[in-house]
Short mmCIF file of N, CA and C and ligand atoms in Angstrom, two decimals:
data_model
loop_
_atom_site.label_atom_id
_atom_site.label_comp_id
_atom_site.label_asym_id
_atom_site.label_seq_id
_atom_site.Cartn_x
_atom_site.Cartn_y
_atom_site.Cartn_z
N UNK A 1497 186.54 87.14 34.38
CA UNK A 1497 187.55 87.39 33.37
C UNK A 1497 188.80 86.57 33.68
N UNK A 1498 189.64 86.26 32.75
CA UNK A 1498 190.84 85.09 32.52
C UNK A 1498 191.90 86.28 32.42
N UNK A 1499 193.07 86.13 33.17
CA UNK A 1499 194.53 87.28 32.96
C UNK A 1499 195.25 85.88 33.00
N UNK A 1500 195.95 85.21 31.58
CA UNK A 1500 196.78 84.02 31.60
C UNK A 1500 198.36 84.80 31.88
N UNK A 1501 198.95 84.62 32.81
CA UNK A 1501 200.88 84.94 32.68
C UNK A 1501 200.56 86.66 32.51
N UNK A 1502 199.53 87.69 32.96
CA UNK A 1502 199.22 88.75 32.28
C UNK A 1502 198.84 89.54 33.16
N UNK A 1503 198.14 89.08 34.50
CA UNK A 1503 197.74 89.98 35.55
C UNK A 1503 198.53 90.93 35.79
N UNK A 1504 198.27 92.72 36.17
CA UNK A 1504 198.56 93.23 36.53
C UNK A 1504 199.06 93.57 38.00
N UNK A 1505 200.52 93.55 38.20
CA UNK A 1505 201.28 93.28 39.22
C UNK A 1505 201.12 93.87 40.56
N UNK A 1506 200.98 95.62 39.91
CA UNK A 1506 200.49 96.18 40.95
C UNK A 1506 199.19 95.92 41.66
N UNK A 1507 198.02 95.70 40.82
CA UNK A 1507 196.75 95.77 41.09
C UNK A 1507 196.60 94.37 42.18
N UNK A 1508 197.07 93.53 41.66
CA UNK A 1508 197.51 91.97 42.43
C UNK A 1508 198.15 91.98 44.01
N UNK A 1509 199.15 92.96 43.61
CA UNK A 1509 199.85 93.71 45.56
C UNK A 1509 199.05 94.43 46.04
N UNK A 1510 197.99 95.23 45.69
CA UNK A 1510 197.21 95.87 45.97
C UNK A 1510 196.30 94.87 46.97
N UNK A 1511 195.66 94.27 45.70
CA UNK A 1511 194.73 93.10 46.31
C UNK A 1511 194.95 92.43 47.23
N UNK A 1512 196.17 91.58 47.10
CA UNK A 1512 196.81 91.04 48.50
C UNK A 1512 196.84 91.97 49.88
N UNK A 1513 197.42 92.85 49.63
CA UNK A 1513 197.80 93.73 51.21
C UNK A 1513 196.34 93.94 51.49
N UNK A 1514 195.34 94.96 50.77
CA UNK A 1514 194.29 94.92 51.65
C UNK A 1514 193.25 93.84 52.28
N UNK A 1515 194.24 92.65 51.62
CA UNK A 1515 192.83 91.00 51.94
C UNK A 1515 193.78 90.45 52.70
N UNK A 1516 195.14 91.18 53.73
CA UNK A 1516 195.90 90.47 54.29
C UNK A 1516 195.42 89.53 55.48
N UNK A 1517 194.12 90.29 56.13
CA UNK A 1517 193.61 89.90 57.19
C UNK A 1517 192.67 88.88 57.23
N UNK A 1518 192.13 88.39 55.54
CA UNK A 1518 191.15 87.69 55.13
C UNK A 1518 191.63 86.01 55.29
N UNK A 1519 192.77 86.07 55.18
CA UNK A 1519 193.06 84.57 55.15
C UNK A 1519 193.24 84.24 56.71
N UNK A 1520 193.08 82.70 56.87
CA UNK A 1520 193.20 82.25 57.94
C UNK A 1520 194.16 83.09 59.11
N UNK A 1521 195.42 82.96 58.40
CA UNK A 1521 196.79 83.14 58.76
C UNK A 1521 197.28 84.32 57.74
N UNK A 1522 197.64 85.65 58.48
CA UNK A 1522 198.10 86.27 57.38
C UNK A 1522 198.75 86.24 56.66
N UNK A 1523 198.83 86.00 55.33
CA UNK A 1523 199.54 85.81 53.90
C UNK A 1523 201.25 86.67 54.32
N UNK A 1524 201.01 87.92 54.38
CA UNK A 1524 202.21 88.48 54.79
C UNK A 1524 203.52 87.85 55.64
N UNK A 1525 202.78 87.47 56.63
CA UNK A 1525 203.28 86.42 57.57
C UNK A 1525 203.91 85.47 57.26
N UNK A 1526 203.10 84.87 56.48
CA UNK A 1526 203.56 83.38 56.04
C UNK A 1526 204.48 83.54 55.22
N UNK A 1527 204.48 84.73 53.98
CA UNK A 1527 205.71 84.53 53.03
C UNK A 1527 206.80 85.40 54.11
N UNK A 1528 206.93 85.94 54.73
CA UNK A 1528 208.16 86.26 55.49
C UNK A 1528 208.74 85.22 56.12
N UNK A 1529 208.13 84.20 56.67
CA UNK A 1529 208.49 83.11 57.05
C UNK A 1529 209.20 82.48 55.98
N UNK A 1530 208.99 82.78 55.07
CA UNK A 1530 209.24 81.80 53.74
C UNK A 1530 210.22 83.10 52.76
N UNK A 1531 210.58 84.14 53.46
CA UNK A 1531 211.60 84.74 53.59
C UNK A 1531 211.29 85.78 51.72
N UNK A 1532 210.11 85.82 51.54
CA UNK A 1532 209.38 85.92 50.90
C UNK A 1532 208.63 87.47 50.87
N UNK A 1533 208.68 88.64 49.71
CA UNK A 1533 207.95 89.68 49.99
C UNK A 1533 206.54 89.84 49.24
N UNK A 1534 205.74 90.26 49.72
CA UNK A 1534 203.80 90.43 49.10
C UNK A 1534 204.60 91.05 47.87
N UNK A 1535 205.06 92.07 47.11
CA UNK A 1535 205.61 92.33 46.22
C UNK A 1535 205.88 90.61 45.27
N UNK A 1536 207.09 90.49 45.71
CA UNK A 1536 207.77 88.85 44.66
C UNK A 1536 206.78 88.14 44.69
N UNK A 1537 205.71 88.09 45.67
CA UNK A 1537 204.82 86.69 45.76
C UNK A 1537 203.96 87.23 44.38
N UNK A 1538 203.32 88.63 44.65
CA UNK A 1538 202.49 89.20 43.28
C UNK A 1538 203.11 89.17 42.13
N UNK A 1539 204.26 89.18 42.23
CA UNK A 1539 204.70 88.99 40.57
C UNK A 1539 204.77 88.10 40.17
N UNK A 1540 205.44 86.61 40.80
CA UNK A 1540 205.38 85.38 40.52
C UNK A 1540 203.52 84.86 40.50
N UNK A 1541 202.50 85.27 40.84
CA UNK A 1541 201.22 84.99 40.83
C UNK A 1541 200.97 85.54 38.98
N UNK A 1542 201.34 86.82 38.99
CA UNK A 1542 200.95 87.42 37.65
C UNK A 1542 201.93 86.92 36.51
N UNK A 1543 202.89 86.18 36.56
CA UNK A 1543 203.93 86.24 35.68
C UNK A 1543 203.88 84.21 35.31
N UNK A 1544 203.09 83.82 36.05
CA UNK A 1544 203.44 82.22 35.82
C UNK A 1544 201.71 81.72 35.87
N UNK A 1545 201.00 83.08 36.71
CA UNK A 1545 199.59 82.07 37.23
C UNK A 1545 198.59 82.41 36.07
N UNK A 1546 197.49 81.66 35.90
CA UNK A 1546 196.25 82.00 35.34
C UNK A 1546 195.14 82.37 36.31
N UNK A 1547 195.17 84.05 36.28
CA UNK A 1547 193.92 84.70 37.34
C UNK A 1547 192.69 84.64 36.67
N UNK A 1548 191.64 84.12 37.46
CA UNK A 1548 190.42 84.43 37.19
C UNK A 1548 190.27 85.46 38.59
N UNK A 1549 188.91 86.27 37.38
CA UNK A 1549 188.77 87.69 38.69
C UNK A 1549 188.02 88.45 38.59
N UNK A 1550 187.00 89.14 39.02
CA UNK A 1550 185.66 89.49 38.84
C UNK A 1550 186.16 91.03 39.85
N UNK A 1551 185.81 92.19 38.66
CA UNK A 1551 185.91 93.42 39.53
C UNK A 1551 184.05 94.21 39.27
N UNK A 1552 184.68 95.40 40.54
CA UNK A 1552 183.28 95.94 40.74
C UNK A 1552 183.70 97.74 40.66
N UNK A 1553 183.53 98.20 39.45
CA UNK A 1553 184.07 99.46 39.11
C UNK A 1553 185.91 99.31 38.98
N UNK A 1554 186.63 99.85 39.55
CA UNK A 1554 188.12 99.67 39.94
C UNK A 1554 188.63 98.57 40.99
N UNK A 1555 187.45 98.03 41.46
CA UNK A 1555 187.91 96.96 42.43
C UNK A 1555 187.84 95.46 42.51
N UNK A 1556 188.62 95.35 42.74
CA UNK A 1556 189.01 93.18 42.64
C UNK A 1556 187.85 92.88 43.84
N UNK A 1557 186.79 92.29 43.54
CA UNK A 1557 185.93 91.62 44.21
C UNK A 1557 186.37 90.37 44.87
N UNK A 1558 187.37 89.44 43.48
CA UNK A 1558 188.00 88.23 43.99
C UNK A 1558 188.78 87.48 42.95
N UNK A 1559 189.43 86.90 43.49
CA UNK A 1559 190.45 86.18 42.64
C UNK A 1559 190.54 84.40 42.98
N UNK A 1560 190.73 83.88 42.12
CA UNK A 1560 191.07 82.59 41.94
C UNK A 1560 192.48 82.24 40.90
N UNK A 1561 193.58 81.58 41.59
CA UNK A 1561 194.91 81.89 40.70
C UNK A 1561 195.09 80.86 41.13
N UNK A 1562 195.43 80.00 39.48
CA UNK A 1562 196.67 78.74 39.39
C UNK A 1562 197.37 78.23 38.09
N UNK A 1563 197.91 77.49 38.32
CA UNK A 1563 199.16 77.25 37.26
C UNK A 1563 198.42 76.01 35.98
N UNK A 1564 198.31 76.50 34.84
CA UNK A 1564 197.98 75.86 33.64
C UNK A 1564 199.15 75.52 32.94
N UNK A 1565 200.20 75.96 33.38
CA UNK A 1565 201.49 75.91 31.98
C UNK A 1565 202.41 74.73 32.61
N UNK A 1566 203.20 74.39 31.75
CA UNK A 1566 204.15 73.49 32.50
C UNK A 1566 203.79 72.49 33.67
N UNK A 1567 202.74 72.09 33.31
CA UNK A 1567 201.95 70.65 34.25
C UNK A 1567 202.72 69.57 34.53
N UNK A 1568 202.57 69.10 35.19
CA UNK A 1568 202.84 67.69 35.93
C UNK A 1568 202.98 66.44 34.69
N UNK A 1569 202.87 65.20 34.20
CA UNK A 1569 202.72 64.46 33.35
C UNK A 1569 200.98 63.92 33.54
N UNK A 1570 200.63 64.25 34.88
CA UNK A 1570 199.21 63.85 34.93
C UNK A 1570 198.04 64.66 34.38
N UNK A 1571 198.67 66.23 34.36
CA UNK A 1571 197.68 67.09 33.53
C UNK A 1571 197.51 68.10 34.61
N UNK A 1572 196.89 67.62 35.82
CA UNK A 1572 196.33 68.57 36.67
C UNK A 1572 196.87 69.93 36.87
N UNK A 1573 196.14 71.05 37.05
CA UNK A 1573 196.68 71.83 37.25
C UNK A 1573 196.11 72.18 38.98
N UNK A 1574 197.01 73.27 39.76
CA UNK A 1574 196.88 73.88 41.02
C UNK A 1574 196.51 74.79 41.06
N UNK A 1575 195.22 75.07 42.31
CA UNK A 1575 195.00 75.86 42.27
C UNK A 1575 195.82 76.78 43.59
N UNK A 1576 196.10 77.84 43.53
CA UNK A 1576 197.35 78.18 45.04
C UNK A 1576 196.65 79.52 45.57
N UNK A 1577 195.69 80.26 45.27
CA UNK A 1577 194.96 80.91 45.65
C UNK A 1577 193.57 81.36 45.68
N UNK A 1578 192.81 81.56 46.49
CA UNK A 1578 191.33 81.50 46.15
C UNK A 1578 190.83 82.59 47.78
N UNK A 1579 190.64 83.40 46.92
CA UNK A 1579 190.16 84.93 48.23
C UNK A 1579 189.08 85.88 47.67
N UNK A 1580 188.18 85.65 48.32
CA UNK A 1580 186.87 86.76 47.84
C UNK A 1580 187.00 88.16 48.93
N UNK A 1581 187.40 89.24 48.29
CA UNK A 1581 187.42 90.57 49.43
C UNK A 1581 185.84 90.56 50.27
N UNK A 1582 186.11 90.71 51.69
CA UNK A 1582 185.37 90.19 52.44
C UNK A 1582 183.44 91.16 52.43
N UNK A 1583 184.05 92.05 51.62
CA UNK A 1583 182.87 93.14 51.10
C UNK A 1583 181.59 92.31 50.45
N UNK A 1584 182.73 91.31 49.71
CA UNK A 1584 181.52 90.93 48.32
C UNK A 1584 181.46 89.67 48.61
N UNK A 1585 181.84 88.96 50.01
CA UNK A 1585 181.44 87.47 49.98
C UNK A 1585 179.89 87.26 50.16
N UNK A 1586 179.75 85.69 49.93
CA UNK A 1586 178.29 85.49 49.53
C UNK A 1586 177.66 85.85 48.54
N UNK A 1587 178.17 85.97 47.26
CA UNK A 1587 177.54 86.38 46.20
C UNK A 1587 177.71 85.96 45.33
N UNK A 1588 178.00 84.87 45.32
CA UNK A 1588 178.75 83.66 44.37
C UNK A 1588 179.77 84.34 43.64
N UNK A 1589 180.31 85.14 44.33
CA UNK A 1589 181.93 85.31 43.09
C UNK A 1589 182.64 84.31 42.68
N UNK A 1590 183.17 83.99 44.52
CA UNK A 1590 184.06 82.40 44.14
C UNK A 1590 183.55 81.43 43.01
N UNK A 1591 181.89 80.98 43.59
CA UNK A 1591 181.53 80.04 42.49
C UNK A 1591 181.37 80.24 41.04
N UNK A 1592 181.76 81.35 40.59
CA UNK A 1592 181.70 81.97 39.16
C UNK A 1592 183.15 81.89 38.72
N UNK A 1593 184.32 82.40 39.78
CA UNK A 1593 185.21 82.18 39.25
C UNK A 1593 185.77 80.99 39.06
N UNK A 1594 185.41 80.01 39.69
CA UNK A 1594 186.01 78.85 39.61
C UNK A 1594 185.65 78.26 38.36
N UNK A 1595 184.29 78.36 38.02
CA UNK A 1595 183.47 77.69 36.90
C UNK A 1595 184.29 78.63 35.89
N UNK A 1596 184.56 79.36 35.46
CA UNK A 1596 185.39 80.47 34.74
C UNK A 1596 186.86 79.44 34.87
N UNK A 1597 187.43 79.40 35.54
CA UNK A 1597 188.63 78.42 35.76
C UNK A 1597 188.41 77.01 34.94
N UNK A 1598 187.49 76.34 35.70
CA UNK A 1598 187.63 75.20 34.91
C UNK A 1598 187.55 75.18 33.41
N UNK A 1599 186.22 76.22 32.91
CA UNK A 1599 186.06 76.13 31.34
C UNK A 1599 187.58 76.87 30.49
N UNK A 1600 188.22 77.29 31.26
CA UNK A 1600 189.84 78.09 31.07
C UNK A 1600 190.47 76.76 30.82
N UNK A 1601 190.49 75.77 32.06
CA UNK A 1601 190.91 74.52 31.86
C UNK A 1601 190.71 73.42 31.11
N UNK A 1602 189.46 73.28 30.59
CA UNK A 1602 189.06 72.57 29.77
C UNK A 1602 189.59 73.17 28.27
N UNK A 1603 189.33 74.00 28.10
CA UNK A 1603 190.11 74.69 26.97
C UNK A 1603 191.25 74.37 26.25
N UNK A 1604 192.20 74.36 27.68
CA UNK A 1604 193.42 73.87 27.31
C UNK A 1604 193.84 72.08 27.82
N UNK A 1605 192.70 71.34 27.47
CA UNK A 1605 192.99 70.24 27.65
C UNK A 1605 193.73 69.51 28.70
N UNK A 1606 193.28 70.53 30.33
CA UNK A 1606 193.40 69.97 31.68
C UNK A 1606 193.17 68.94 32.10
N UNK A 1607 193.39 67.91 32.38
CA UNK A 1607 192.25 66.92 33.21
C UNK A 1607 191.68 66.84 34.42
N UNK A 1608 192.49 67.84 35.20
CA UNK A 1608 191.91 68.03 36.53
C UNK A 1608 192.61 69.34 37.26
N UNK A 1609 191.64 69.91 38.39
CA UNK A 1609 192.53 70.76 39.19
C UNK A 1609 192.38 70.48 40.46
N UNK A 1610 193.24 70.60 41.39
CA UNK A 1610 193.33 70.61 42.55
C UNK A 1610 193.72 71.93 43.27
N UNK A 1611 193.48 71.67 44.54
CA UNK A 1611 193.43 72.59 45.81
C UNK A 1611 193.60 71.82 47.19
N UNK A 1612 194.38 72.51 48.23
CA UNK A 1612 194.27 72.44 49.62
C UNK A 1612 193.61 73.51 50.23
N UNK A 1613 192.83 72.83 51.59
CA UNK A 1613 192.88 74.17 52.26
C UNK A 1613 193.09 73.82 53.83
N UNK A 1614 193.11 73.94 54.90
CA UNK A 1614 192.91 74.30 56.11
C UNK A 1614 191.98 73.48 56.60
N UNK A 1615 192.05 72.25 57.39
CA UNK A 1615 191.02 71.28 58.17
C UNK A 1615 190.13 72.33 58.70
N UNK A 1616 190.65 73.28 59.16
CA UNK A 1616 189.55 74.58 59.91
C UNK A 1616 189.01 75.17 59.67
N UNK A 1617 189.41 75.26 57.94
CA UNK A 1617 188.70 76.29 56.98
C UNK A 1617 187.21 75.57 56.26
N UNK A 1618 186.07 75.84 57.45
CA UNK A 1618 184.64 75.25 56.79
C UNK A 1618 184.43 76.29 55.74
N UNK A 1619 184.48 77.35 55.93
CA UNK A 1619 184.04 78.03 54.76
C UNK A 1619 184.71 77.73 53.72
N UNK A 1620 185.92 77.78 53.36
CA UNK A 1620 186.49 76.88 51.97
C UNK A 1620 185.27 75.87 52.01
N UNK A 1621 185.69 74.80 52.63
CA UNK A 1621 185.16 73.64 52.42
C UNK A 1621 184.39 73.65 51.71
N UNK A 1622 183.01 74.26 52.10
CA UNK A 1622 181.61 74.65 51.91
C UNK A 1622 181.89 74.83 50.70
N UNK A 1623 182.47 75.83 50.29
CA UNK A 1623 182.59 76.66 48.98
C UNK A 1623 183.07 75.49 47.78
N UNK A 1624 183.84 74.93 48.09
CA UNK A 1624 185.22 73.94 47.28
C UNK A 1624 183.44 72.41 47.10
N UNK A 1625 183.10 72.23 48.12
CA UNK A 1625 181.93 70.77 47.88
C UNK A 1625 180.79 71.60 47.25
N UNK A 1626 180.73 72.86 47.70
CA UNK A 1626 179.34 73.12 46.41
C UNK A 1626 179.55 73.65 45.16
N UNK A 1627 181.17 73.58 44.60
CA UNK A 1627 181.34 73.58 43.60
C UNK A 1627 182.21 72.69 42.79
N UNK A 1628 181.78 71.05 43.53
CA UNK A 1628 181.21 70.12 42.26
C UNK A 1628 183.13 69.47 43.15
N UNK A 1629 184.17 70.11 44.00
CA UNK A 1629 184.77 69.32 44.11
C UNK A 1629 185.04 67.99 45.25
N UNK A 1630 185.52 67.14 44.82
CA UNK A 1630 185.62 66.17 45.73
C UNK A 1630 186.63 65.32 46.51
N UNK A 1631 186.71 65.48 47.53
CA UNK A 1631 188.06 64.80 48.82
C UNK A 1631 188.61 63.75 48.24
N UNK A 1632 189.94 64.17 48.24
CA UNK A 1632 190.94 63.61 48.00
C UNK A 1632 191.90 63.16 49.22
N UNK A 1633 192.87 61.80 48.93
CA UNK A 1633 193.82 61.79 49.86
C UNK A 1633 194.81 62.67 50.01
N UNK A 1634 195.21 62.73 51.43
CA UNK A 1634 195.83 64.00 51.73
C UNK A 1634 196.69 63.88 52.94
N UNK A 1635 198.40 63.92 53.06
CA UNK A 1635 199.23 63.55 53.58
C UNK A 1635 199.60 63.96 54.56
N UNK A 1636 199.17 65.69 54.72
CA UNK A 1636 198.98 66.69 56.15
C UNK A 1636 197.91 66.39 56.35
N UNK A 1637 197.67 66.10 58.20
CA UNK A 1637 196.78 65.65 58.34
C UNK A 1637 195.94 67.47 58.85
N UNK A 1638 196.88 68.11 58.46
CA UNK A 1638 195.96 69.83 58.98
C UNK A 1638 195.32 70.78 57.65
N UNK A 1639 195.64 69.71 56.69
CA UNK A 1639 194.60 70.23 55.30
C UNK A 1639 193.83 69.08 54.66
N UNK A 1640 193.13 69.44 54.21
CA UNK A 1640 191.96 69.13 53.62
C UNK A 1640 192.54 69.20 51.90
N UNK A 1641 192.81 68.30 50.77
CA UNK A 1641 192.86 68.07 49.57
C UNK A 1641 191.39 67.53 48.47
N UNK A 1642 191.24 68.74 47.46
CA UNK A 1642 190.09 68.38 46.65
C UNK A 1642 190.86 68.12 45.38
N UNK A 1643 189.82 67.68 44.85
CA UNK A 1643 189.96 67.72 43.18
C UNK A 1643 188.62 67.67 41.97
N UNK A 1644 188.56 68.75 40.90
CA UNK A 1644 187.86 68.34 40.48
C UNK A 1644 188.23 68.10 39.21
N UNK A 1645 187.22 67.05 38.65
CA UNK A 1645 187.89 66.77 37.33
C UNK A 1645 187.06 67.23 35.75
N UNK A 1646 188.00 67.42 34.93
CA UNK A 1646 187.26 68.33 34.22
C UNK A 1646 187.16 67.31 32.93
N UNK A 1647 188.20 66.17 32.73
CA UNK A 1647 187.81 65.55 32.02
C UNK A 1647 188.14 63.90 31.71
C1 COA B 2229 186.18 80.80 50.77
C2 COA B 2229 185.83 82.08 50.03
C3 COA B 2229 186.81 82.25 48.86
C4 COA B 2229 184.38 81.95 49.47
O1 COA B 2229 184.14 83.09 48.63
P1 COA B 2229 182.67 83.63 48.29
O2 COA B 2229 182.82 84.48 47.08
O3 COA B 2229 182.07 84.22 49.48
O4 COA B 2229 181.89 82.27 47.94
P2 COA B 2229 180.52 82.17 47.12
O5 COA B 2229 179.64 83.33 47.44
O6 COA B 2229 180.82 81.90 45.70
O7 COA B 2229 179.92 80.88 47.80
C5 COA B 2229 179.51 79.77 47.06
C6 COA B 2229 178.90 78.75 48.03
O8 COA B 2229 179.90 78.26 48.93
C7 COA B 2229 179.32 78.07 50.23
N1 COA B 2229 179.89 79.02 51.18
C8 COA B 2229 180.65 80.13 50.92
N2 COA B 2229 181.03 80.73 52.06
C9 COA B 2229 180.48 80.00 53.06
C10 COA B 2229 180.48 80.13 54.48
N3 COA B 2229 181.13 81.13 55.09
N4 COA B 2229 179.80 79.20 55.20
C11 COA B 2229 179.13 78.19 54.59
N5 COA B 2229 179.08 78.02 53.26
C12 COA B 2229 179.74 78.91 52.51
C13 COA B 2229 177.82 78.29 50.06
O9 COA B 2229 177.24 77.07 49.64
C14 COA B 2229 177.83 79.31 48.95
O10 COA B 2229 176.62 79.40 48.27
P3 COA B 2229 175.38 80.22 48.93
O11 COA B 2229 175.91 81.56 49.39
O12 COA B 2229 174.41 80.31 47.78
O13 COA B 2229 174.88 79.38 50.07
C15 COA B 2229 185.87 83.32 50.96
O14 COA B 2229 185.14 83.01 52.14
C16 COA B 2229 187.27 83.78 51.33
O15 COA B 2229 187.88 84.57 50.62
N6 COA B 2229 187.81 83.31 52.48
C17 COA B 2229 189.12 83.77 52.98
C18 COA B 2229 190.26 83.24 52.15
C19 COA B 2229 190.29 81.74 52.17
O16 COA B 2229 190.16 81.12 53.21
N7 COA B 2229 190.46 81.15 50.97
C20 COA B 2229 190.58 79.72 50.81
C21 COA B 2229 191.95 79.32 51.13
S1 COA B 2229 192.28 77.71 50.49
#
């Protein structure tokens, strides 16, 4: 399912705090560093992002969130989050939501999306090359940059 500028805020803080431990580096962490609360980060996700998101009864299985509006002059859009709750990995969520993303993107006459992730992060990797995207140049040499193109 597609939530454009529409995701529900709470359900989104929800999601985050209990998948705090899922990311490399805890999310929490990082936006405190960045002086930043899981609260403001969820609202700015629901209030600007386009969520794709696959639930299982009341629960967020996984999310894929990025910015379609107000693009670049090149088109592309970003993708700035991508977390499968660690219950339901391996079950192609990710790869459903993404494909859900792009046809979102194509829609609105995207030409491409991109993503970083983590030189360390094979499982991204894995996930990001078996779904169709491909290495891009990339200026930190501690992430890894894809792109795929939609048209
Ligand atoms: C990366 C992540 C989103 C993948 O989610 P997922 O829903 O488990 O992925 P899918 O089931 O759709 O996997 C699709 C394919 O990607 C590859 N893949 C996914 N996880 C993998 C892993 N741990 N190791 C190797 N390949 C993997 C496989 O080819 C898989 O297909 P298969 O299961 O039929 O072999 C999930 O591991 C996650 O949430 N990680 C923590 C957060 C994170 O690091 N996000 C990325 C930050 S940029």
């Amino acid at each position: 399912m597609i939530a454009d500028r529409s995701f529900d805020i709470r359900v989104m803080t929800d999601f985050l705090q209990r998948n705090d431990g899922a990311f490399t580096r805890p999310l929490s962490q990082t936006l405190k560093e960045q002086g930043q609360t899981l609260e403001d980060y969820a609202e700015k996700l629901c209030r600007m992002g386009t969520v794709a998101y696959e639930t299982d009864g009341d629960a967020i299985m996984g999310v894929v969130i990025g910015y379609t509006q107000n693009l670049p002059e090149d088109n592309g859009s970003y993708i700035t989050q991508v977390v499968t709750d660690p219950k339901y990995r391996r079950r192609g969520v990710c790869k459903r939501l993404l494909a859900e993303y792009f046809d979102f993107c194509r829609e609105q006459n995207i030409s491409y999306v991109w993503l970083t992730t983590g030189v360390d992060n094979h499982s991204a990797q894995a996930t990001y090359e078996g779904c169709g995207f491909v290495l891009a140049p990339c200026a930190n040499e501690k992430m890894v940059k894809y792109i795929y193109r939609i048209r």
